[in-house]
GROMACS .gro file of C-alpha atoms in nm:
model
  178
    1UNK     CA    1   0.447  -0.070   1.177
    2UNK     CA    2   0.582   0.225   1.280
    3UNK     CA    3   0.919   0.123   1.349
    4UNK     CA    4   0.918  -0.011   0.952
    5UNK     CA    5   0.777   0.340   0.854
    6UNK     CA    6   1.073   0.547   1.009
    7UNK     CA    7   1.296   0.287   0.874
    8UNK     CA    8   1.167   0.316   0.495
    9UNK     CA    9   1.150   0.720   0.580
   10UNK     CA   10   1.491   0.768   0.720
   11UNK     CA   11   1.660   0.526   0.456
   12UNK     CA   12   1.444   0.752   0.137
   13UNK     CA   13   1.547   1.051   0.306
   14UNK     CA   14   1.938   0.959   0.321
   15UNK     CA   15   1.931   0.849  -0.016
   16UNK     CA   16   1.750   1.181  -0.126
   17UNK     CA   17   2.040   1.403   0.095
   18UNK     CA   18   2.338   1.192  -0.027
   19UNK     CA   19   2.198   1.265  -0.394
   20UNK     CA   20   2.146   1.640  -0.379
   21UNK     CA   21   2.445   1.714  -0.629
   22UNK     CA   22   2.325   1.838  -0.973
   23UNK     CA   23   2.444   1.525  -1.122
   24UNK     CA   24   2.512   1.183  -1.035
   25UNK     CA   25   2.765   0.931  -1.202
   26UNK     CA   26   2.549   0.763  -1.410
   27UNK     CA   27   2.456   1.153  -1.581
   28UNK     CA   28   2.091   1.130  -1.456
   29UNK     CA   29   2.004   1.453  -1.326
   30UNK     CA   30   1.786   1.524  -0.972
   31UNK     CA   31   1.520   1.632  -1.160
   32UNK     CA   32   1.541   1.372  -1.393
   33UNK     CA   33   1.576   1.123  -1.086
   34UNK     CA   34   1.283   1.249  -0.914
   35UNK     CA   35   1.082   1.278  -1.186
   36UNK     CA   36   1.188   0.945  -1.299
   37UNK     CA   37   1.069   0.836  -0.958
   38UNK     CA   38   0.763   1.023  -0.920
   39UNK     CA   39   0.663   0.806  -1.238
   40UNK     CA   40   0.765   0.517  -1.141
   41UNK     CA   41   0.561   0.545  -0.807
   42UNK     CA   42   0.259   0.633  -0.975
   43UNK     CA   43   0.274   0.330  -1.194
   44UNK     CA   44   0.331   0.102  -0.841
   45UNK     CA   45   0.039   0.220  -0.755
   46UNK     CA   46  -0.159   0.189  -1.081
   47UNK     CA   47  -0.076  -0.233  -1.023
   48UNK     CA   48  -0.219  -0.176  -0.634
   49UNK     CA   49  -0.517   0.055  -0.724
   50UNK     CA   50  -0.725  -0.208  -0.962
   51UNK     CA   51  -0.675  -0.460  -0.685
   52UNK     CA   52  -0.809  -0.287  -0.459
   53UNK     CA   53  -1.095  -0.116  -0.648
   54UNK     CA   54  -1.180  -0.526  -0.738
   55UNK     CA   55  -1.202  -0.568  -0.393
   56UNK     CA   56  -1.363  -0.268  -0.269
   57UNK     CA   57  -1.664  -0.370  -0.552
   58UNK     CA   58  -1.709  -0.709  -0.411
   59UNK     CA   59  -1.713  -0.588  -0.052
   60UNK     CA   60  -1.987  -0.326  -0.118
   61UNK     CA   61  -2.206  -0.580  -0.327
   62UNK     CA   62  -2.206  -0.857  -0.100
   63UNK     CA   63  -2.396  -0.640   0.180
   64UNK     CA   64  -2.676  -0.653  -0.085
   65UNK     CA   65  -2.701  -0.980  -0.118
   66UNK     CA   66  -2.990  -1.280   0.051
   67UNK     CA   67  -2.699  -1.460   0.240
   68UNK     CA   68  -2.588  -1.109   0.382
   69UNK     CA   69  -2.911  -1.042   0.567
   70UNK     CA   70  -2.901  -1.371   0.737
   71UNK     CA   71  -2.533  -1.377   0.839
   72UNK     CA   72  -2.411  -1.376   1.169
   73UNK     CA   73  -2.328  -1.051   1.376
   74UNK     CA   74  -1.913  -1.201   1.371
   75UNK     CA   75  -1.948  -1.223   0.996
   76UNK     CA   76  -2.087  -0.836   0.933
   77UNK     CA   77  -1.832  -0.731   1.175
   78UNK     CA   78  -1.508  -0.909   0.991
   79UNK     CA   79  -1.758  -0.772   0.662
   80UNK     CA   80  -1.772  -0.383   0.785
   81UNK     CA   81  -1.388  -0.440   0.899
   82UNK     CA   82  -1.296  -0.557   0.538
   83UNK     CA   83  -1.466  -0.251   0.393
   84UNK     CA   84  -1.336   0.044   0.613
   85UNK     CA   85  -0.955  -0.101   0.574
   86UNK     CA   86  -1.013  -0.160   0.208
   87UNK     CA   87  -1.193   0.219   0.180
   88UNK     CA   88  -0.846   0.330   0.364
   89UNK     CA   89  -0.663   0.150   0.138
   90UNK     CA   90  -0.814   0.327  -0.176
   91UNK     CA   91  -0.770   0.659  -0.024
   92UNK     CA   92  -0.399   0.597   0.073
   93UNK     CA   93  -0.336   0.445  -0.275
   94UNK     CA   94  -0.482   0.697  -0.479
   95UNK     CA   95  -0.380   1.002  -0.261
   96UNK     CA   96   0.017   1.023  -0.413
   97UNK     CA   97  -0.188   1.043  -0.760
   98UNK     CA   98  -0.376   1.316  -0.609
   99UNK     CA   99  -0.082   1.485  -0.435
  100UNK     CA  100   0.101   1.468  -0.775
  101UNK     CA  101  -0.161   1.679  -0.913
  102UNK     CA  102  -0.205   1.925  -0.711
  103UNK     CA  103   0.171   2.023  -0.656
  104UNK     CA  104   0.208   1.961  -1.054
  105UNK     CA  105   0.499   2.234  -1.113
  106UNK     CA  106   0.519   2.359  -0.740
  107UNK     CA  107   0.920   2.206  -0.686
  108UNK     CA  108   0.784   1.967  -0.427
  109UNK     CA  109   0.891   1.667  -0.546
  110UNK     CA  110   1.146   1.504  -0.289
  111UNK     CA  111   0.812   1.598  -0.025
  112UNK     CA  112   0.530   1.418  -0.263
  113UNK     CA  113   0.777   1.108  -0.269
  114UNK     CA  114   0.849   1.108   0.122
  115UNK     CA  115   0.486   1.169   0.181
  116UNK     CA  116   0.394   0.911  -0.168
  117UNK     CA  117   0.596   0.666   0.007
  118UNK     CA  118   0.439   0.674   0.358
  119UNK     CA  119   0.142   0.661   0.219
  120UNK     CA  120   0.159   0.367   0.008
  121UNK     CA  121   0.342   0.175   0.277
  122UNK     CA  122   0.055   0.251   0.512
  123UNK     CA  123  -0.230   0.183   0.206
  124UNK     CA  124  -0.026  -0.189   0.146
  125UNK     CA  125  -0.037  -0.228   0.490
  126UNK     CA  126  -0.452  -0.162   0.482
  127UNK     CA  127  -0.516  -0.365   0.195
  128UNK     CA  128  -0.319  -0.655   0.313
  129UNK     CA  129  -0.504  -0.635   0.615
  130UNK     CA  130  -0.869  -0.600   0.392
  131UNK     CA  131  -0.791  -0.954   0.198
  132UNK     CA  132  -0.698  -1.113   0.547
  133UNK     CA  133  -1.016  -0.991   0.665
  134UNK     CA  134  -1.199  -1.087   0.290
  135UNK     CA  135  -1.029  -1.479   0.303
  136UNK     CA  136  -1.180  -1.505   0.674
  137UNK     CA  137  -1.518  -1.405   0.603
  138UNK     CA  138  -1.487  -1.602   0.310
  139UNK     CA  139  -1.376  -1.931   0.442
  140UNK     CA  140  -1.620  -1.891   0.778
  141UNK     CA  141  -1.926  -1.907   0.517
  142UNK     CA  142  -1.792  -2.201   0.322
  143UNK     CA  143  -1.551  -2.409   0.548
  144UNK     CA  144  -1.634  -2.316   0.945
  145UNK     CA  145  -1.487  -2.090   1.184
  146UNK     CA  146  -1.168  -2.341   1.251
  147UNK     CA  147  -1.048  -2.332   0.902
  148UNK     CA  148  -1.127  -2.000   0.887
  149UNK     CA  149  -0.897  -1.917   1.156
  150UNK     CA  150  -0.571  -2.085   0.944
  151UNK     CA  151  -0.640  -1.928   0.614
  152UNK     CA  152  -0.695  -1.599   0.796
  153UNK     CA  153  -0.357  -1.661   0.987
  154UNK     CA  154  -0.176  -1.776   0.708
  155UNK     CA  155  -0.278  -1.490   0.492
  156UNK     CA  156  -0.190  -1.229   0.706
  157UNK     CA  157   0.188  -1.421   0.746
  158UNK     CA  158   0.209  -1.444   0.360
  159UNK     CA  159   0.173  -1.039   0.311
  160UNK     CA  160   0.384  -0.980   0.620
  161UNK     CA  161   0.649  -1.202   0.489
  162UNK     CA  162   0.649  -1.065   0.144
  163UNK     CA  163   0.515  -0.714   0.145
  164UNK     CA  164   0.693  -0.640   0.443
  165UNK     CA  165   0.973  -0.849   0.612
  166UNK     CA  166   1.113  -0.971   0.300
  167UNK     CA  167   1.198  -0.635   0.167
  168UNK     CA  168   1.321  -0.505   0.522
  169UNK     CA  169   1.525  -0.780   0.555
  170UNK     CA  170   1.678  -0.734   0.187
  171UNK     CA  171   1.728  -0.304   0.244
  172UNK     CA  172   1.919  -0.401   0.598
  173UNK     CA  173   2.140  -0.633   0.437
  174UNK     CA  174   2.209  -0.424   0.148
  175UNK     CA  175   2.252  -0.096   0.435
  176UNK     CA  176   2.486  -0.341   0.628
  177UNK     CA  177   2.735  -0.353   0.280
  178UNK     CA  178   2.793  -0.003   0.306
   0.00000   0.00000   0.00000
């Protein structure tokens, strides 16, 4: 995880040097650029954020529930799992909103997006890591502990592969053009 973090980082933060000039080619401005993606961050996360506040609901209800009282000390662990990495996930998710706020007009920009983007990699990373533990909980109650185990794995291969590795593997092969 960390290795993908620097690589994001250090990629954002060469494409923020090589685009200091005033101007680019296209006529966009920095500050139009990094306000364009300031905005377009925020609304990324806008798409994450209901998911996740979905999820967080269901996770706090279900400890209120008949079934939840009777459940088995694996299944209130992978429960109280699912809830801190979801709670992690909302406060990683929401905090660029929060960060945008309260340097509103300070000239921080290119540091809310480095730190925006760090944080939303790591959020992803918690939510992804929530809904695995959600879909094993889920499938221990209803289908056994065996079936559980293959959902749970093959949930946890899906976000990898597509929140993560895909992406990676698309940014190297576009770095490797230049």
């Amino acid at each position: 995880m960390g290795v993908a973090l620097d690589a994001v980082h250090g990629r954002y933060s060469t494409i923020m040097a090589a685009e200091d000039h005033d101007t680019r080619p296209d006529g966009e401005s920095r500050d139009d650029r990094l306000a364009r993606n300031v905005s377009e961050l925020l609304q990324e996360l806008r798409v994450a954020q209901t998911g996740v506040q979905f999820l967080f609901g269901f996770l706090l209800s279900v400890a209120f529930t008949e079934h939840y009282a009777r459940a088995s000390g694996f299944e209130q662990t992978v429960h109280l799992i699912a809830v801190v990495f979801t709670t992690a996930a909302v406060a990683l998710l929401t905090a660029p909103a929060a960060w945008h706020r309260l340097l509103f007009r300070q000239g921080e920009r290119p540091r809310l997006l480095r730190s925006a983007n760090r944080l939303t990699i790591i959020g992803l990373a918690c939510l992804a890591t929530a809904i695995t533990a959600t879909v094993l909980l889920l499938f221990k109650v209803v289908a056994g502990p065996a079936i559980a185990t293959v959902f749970a794995v093959l949930t946890a291969a899906m976000f990898g592969a597509l929140w993560f590795a895909s992406p990676l593997r698309v940014r190297s092969a576009g770095s490797n053009k230049s």
